[in-house]
PDB file of C-alpha atoms in Angstrom:
ATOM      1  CA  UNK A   1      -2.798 -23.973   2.727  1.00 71.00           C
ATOM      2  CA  UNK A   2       0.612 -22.448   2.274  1.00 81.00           C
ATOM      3  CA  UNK A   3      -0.615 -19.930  -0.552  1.00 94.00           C
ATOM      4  CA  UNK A   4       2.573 -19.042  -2.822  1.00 97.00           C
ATOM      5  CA  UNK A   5       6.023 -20.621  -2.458  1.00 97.00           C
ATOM      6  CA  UNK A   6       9.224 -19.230  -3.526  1.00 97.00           C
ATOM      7  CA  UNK A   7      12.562 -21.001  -3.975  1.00 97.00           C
ATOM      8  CA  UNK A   8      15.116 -20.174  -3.014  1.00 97.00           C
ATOM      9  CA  UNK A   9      14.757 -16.703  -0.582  1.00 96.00           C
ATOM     10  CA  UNK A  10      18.163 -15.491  -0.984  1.00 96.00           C
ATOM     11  CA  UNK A  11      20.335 -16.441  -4.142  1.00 97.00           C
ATOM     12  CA  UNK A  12      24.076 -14.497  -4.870  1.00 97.00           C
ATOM     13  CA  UNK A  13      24.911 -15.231  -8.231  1.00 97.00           C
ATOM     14  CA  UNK A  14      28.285 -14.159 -10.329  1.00 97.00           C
ATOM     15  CA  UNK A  15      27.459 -12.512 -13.834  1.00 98.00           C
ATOM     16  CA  UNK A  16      27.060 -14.789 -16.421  1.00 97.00           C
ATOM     17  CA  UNK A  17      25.577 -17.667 -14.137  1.00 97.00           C
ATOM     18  CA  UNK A  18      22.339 -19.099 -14.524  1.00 97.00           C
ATOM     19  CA  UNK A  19      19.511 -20.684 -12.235  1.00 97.00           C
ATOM     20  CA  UNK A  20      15.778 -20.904 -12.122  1.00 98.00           C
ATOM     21  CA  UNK A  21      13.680 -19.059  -9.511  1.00 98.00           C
ATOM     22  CA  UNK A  22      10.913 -21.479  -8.088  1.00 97.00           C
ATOM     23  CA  UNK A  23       7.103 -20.915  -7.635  1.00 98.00           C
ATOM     24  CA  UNK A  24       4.388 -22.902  -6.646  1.00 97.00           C
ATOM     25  CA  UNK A  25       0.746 -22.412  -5.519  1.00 97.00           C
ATOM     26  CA  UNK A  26      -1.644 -25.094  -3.710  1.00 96.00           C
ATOM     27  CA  UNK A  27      -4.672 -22.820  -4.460  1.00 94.00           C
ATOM     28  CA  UNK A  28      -5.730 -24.010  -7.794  1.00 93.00           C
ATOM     29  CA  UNK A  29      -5.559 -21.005  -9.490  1.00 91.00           C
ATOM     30  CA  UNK A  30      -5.046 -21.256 -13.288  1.00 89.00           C
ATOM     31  CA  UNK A  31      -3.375 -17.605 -13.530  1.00 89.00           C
ATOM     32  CA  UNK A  32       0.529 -17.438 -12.847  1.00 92.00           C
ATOM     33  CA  UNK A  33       2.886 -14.416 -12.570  1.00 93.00           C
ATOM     34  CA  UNK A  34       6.185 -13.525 -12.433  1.00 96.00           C
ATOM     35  CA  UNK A  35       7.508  -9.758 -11.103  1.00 94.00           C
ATOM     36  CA  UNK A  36      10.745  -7.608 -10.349  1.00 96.00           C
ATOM     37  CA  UNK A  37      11.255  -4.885  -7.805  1.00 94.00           C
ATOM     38  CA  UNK A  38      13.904  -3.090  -7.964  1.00 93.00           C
ATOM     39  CA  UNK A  39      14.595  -0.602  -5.048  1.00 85.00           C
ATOM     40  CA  UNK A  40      12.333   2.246  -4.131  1.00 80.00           C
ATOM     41  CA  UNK A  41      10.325   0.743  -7.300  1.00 84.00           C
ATOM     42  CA  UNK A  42       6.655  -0.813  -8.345  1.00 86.00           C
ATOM     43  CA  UNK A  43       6.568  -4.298  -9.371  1.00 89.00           C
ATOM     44  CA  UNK A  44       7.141  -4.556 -13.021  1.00 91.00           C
ATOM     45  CA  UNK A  45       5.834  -8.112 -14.345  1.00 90.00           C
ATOM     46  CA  UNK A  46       8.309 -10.138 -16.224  1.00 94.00           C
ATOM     47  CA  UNK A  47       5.933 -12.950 -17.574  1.00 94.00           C
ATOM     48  CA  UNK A  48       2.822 -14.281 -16.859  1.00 91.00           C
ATOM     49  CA  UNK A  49       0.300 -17.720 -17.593  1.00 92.00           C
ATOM     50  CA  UNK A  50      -3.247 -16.899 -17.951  1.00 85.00           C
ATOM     51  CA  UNK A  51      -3.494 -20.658 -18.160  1.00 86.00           C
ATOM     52  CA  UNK A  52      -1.843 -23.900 -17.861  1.00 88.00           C
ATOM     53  CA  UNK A  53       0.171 -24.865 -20.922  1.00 89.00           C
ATOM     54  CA  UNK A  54       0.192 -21.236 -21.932  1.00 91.00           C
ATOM     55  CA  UNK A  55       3.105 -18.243 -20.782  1.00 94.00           C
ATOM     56  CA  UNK A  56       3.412 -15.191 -22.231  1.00 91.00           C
ATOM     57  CA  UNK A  57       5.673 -11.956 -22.068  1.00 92.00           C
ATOM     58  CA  UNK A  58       5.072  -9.019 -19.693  1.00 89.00           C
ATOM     59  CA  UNK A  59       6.481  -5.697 -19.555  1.00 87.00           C
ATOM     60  CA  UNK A  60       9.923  -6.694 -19.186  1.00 93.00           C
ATOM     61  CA  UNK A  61      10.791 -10.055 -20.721  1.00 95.00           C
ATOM     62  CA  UNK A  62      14.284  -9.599 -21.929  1.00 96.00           C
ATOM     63  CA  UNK A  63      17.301 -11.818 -20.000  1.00 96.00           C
ATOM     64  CA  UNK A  64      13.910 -14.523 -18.725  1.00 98.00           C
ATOM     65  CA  UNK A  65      12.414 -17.320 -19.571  1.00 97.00           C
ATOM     66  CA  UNK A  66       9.301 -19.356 -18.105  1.00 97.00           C
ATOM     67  CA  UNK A  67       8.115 -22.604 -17.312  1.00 97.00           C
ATOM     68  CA  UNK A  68       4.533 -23.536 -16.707  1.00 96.00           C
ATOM     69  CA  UNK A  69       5.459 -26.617 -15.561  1.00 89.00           C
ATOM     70  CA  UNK A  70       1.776 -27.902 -14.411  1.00 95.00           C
ATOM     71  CA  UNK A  71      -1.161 -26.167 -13.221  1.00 95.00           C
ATOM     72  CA  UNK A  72       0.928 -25.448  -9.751  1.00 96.00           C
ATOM     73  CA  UNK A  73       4.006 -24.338 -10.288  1.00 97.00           C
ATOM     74  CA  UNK A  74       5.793 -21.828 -12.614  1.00 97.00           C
ATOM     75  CA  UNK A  75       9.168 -21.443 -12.691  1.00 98.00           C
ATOM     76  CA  UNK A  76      11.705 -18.267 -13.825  1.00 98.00           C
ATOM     77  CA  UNK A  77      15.034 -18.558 -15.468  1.00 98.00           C
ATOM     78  CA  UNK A  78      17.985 -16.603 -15.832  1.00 97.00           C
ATOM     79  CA  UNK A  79      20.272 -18.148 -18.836  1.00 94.00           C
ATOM     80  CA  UNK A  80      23.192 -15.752 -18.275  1.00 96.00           C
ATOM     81  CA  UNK A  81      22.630 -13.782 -15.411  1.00 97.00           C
ATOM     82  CA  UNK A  82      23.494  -9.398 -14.797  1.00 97.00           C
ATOM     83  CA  UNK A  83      24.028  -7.166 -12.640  1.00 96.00           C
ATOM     84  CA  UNK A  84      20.526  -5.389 -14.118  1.00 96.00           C
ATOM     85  CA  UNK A  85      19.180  -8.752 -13.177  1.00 97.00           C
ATOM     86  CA  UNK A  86      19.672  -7.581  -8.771  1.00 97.00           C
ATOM     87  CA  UNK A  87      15.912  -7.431  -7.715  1.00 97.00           C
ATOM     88  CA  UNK A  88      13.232  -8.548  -5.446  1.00 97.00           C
ATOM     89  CA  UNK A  89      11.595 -11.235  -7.572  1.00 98.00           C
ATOM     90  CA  UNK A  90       7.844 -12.162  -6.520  1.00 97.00           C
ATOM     91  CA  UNK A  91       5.529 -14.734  -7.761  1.00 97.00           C
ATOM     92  CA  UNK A  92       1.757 -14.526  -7.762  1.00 93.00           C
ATOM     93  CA  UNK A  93      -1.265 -16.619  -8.579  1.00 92.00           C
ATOM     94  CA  UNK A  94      -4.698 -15.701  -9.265  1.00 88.00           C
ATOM     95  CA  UNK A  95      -7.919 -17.600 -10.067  1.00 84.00           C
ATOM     96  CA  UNK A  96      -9.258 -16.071 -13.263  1.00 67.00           C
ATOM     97  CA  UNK A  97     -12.082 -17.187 -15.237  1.00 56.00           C
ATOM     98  CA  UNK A  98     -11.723 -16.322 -19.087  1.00 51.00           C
ATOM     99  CA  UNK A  99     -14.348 -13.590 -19.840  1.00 50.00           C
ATOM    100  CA  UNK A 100     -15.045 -12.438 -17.059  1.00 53.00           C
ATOM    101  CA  UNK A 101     -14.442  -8.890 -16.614  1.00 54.00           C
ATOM    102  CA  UNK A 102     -13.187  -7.505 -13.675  1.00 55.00           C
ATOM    103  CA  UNK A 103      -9.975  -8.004 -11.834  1.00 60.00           C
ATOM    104  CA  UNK A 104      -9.430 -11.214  -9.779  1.00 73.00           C
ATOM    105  CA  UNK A 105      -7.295 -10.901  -6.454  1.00 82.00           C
ATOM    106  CA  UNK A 106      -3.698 -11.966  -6.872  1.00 88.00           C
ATOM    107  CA  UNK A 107      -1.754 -13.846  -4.456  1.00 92.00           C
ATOM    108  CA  UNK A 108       2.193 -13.062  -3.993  1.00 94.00           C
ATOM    109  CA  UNK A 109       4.790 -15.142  -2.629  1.00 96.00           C
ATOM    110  CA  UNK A 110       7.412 -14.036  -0.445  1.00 95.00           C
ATOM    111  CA  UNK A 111       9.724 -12.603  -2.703  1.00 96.00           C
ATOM    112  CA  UNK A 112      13.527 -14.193  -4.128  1.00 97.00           C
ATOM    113  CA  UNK A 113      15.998 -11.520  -3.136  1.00 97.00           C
ATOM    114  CA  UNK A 114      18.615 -12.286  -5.932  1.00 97.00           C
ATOM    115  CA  UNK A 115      21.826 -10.242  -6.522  1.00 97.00           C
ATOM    116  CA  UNK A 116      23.961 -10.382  -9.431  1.00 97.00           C
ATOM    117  CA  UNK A 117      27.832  -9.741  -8.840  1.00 97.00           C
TER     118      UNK A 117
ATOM    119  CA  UNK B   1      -4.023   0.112 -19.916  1.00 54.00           C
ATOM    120  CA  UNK B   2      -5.195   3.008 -17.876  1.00 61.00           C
ATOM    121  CA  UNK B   3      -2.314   4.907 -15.987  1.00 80.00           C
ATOM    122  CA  UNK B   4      -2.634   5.428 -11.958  1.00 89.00           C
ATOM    123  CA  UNK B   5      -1.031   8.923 -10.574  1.00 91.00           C
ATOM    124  CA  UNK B   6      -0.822   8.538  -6.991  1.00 94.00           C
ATOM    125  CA  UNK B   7       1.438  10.494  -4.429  1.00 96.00           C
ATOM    126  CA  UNK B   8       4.601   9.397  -3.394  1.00 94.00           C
ATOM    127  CA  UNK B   9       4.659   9.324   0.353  1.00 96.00           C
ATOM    128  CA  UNK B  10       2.305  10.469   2.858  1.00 97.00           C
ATOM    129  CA  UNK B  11       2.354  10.928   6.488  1.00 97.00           C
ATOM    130  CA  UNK B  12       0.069  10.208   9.282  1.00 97.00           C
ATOM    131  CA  UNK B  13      -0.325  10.456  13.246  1.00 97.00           C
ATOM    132  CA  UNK B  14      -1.614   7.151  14.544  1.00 97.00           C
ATOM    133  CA  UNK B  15      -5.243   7.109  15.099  1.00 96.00           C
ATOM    134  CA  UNK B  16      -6.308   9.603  12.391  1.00 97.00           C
ATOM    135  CA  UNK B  17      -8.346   8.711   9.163  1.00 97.00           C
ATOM    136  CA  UNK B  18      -5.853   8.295   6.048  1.00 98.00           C
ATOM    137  CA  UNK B  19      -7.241   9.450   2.638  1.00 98.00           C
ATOM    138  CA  UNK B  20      -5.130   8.392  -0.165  1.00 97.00           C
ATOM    139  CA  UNK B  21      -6.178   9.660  -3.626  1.00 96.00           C
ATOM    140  CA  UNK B  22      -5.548   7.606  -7.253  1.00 95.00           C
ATOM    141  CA  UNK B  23      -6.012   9.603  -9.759  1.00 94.00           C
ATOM    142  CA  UNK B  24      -7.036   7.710 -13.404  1.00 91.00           C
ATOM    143  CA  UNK B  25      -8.039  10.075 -15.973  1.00 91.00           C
ATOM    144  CA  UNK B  26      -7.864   7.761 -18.953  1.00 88.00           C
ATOM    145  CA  UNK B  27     -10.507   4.657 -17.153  1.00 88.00           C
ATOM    146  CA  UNK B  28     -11.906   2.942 -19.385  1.00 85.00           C
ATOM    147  CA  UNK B  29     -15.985   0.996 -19.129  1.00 86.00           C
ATOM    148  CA  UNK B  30     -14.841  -2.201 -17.837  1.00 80.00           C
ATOM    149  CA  UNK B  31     -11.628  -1.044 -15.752  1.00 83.00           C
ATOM    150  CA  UNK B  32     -11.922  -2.228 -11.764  1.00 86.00           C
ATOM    151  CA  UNK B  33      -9.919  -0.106  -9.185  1.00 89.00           C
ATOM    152  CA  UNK B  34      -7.786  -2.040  -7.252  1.00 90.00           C
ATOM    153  CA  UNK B  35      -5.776  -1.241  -4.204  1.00 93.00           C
ATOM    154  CA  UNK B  36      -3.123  -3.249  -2.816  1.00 94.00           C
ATOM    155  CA  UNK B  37      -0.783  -3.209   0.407  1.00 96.00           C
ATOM    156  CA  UNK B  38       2.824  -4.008   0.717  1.00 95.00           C
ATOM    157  CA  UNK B  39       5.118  -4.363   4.081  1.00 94.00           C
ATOM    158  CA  UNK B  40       8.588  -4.271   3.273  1.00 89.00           C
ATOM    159  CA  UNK B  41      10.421  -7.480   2.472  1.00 87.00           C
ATOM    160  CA  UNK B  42       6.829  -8.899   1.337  1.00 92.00           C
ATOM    161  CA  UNK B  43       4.782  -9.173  -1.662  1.00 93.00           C
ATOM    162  CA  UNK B  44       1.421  -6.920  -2.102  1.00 93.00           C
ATOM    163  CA  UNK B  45      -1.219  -8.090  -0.463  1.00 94.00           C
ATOM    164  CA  UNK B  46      -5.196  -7.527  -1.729  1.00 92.00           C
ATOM    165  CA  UNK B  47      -6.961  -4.429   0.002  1.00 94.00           C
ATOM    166  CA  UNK B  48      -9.867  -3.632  -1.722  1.00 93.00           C
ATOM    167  CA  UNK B  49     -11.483  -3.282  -4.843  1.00 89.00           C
ATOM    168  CA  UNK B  50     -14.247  -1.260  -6.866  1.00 90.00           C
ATOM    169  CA  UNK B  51     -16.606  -0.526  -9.877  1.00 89.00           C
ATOM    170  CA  UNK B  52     -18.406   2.512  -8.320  1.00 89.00           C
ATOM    171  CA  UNK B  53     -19.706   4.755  -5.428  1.00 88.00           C
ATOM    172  CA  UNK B  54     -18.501   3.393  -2.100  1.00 94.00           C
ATOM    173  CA  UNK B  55     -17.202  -0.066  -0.958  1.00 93.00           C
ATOM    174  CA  UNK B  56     -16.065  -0.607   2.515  1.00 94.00           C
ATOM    175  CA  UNK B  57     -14.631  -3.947   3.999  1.00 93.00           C
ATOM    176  CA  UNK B  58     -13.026  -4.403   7.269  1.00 92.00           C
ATOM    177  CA  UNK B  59      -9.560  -3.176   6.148  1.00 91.00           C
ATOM    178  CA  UNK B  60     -10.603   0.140   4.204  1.00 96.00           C
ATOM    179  CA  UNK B  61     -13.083   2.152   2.170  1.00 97.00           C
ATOM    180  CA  UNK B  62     -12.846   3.046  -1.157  1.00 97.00           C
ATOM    181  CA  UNK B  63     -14.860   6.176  -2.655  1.00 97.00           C
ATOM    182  CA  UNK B  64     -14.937   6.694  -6.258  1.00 96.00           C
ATOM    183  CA  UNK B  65     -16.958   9.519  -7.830  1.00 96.00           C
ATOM    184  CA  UNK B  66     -19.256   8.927 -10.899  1.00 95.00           C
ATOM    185  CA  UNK B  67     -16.835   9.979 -12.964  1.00 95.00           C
ATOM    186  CA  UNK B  68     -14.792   7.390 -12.445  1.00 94.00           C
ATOM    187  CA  UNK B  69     -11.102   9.356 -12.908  1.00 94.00           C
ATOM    188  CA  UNK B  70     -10.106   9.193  -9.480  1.00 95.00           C
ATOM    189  CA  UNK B  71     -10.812   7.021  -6.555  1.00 95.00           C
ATOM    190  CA  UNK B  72      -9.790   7.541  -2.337  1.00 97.00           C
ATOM    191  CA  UNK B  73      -8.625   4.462  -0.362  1.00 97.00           C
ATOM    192  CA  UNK B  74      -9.722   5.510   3.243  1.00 98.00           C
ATOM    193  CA  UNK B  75      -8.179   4.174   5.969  1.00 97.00           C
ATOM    194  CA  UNK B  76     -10.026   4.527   9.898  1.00 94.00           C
ATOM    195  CA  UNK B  77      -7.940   5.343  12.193  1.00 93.00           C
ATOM    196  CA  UNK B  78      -4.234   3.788  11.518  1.00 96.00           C
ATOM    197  CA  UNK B  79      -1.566   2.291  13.410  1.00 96.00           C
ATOM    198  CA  UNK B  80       1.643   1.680  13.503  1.00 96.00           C
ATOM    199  CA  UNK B  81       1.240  -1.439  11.460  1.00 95.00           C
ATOM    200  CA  UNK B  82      -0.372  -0.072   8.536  1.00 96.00           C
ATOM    201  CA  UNK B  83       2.963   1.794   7.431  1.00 97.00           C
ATOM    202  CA  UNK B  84       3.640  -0.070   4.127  1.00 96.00           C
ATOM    203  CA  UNK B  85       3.189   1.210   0.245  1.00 96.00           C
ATOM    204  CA  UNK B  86      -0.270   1.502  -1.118  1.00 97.00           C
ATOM    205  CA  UNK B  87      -0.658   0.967  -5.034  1.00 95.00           C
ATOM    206  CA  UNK B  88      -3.797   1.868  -6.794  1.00 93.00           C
ATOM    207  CA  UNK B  89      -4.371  -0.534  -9.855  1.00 88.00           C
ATOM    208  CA  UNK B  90      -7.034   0.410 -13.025  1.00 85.00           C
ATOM    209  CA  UNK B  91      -7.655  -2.383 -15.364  1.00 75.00           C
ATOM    210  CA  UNK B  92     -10.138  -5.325 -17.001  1.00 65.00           C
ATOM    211  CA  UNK B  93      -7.102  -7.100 -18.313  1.00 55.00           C
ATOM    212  CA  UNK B  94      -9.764  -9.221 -20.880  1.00 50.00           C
ATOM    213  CA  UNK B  95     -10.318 -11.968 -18.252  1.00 46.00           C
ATOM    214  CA  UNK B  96      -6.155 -12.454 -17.421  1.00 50.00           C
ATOM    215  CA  UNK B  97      -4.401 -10.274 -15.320  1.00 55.00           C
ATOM    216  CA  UNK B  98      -1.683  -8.655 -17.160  1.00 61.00           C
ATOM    217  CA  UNK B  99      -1.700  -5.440 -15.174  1.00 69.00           C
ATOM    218  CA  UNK B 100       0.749  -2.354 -14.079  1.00 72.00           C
ATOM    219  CA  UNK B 101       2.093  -1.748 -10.600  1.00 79.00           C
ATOM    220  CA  UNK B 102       3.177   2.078 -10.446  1.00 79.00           C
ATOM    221  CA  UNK B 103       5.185   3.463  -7.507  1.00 82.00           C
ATOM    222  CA  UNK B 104       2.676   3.362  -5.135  1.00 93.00           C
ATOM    223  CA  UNK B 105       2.182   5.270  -1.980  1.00 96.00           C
ATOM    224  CA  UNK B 106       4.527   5.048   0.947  1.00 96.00           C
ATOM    225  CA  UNK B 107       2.615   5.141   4.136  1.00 97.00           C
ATOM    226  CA  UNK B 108       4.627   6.636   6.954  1.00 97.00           C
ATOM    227  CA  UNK B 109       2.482   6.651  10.352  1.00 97.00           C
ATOM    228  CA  UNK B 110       3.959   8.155  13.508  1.00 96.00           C
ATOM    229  CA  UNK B 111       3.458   7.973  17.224  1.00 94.00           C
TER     230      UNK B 111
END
């Protein structure tokens, strides 16, 4: 199994650009994430999908959107892309049955190291 | 969601026992304590987690008192390869796992 898989691992992008960040996950988890990390910082999550068909807004939404595409991959994209955008962008999966109380393991990807010019 | 206070670096001597405390005032009944690991240039990486008293894998312990408001992440006797930033996670998230990373810990272990 190859876990989580990020595309691409290094992007340089000029301000106002755009391009979508790739994720996928051969685990068959129905739970999708997107983070940041900025330098010296936490993860901050950007958007997540509890479930397939569903996405929904995380701490810091503003400049992304989301694709649950299938049950496997979920995609990130930046319409206009700036310098705020520079950051360590991870993925992460995580099998999550609805009710169920408790918090279920999540599984990161490698990280996209994008930079905005 | 329940806020995590944690320190922001530590230091250790390989070999010795690492005790890094999380302190969450604000738990709620159905909040889990998570800890997570992260080596630069990866993501986090699953450590350990916790409703009460004592669980111990074969990474780590974690010790949480009744009261629930803090909990210790013990590691035995570290290496070299355990420098990396420790977070400490509180939440139920309602089945989904919309959840907070703070600052974490940064892990420094010496020769």
């Amino acid at each position: 199994n190859a876990g989580v898989t990020q595309t691409p691992k290094f992007q340089v992008l000029k301000t106002g650009q755009s391009m979508t960040l790739q994720c996928a996950q051969d685990m068959n988890h129905n739970s999708m994430y997107w983070y940041r990390q900025d330098p010296g910082m936490g993860l901050r999550l950007i958007y997540y999908s509890a479930s397939e068909g569903t996405t929904d807004k995380g701490e810091v939404p503003n400049g992304y959107n989301v694709s649950r595409l299938n049950k496997r991959e979920f995609s990130l994209r930046l319409e206009s892309a700036a310098p705020s955008q520079t950051s360590v962008y991870f993925c992460a999966s995580s099998e999550v049955q609805t009710g169920t109380l408790g918090f279920s393991e999540q599984y990161f990807g490698p990280g996209t190291r994008l930079t905005v010019t | 969601l329940a806020k995590t206070t944690q320190p922001i670096s530590m230091d250790s001597y390989e070999g010795q026992e690492v005790n890094i405390t999380c302190s969450h005032n604000n738990i709620a009944t159905n909040d889990y304590i998570t800890w997570y690991q992260q080596f630069p240039s990866q993501g986090p990486r699953f450590i350990i987690q916790g409703y009460k008293t004592k669980v111990t894998n074969e990474v780590a312990s974690l010790f949480i008192p009744a009261d629930r408001k803090s909990s210790t992440l013990s590691l035995p006797r570290v290496s070299l390869s355990d420098t990396a930033v420790y977070y400490c996670l509180v939440d139920d998230s309602g089945g989904y796992q919309k959840v907070t990373f703070g600052t974490g810990t940064k892990l420094q272990v010496i020769p």
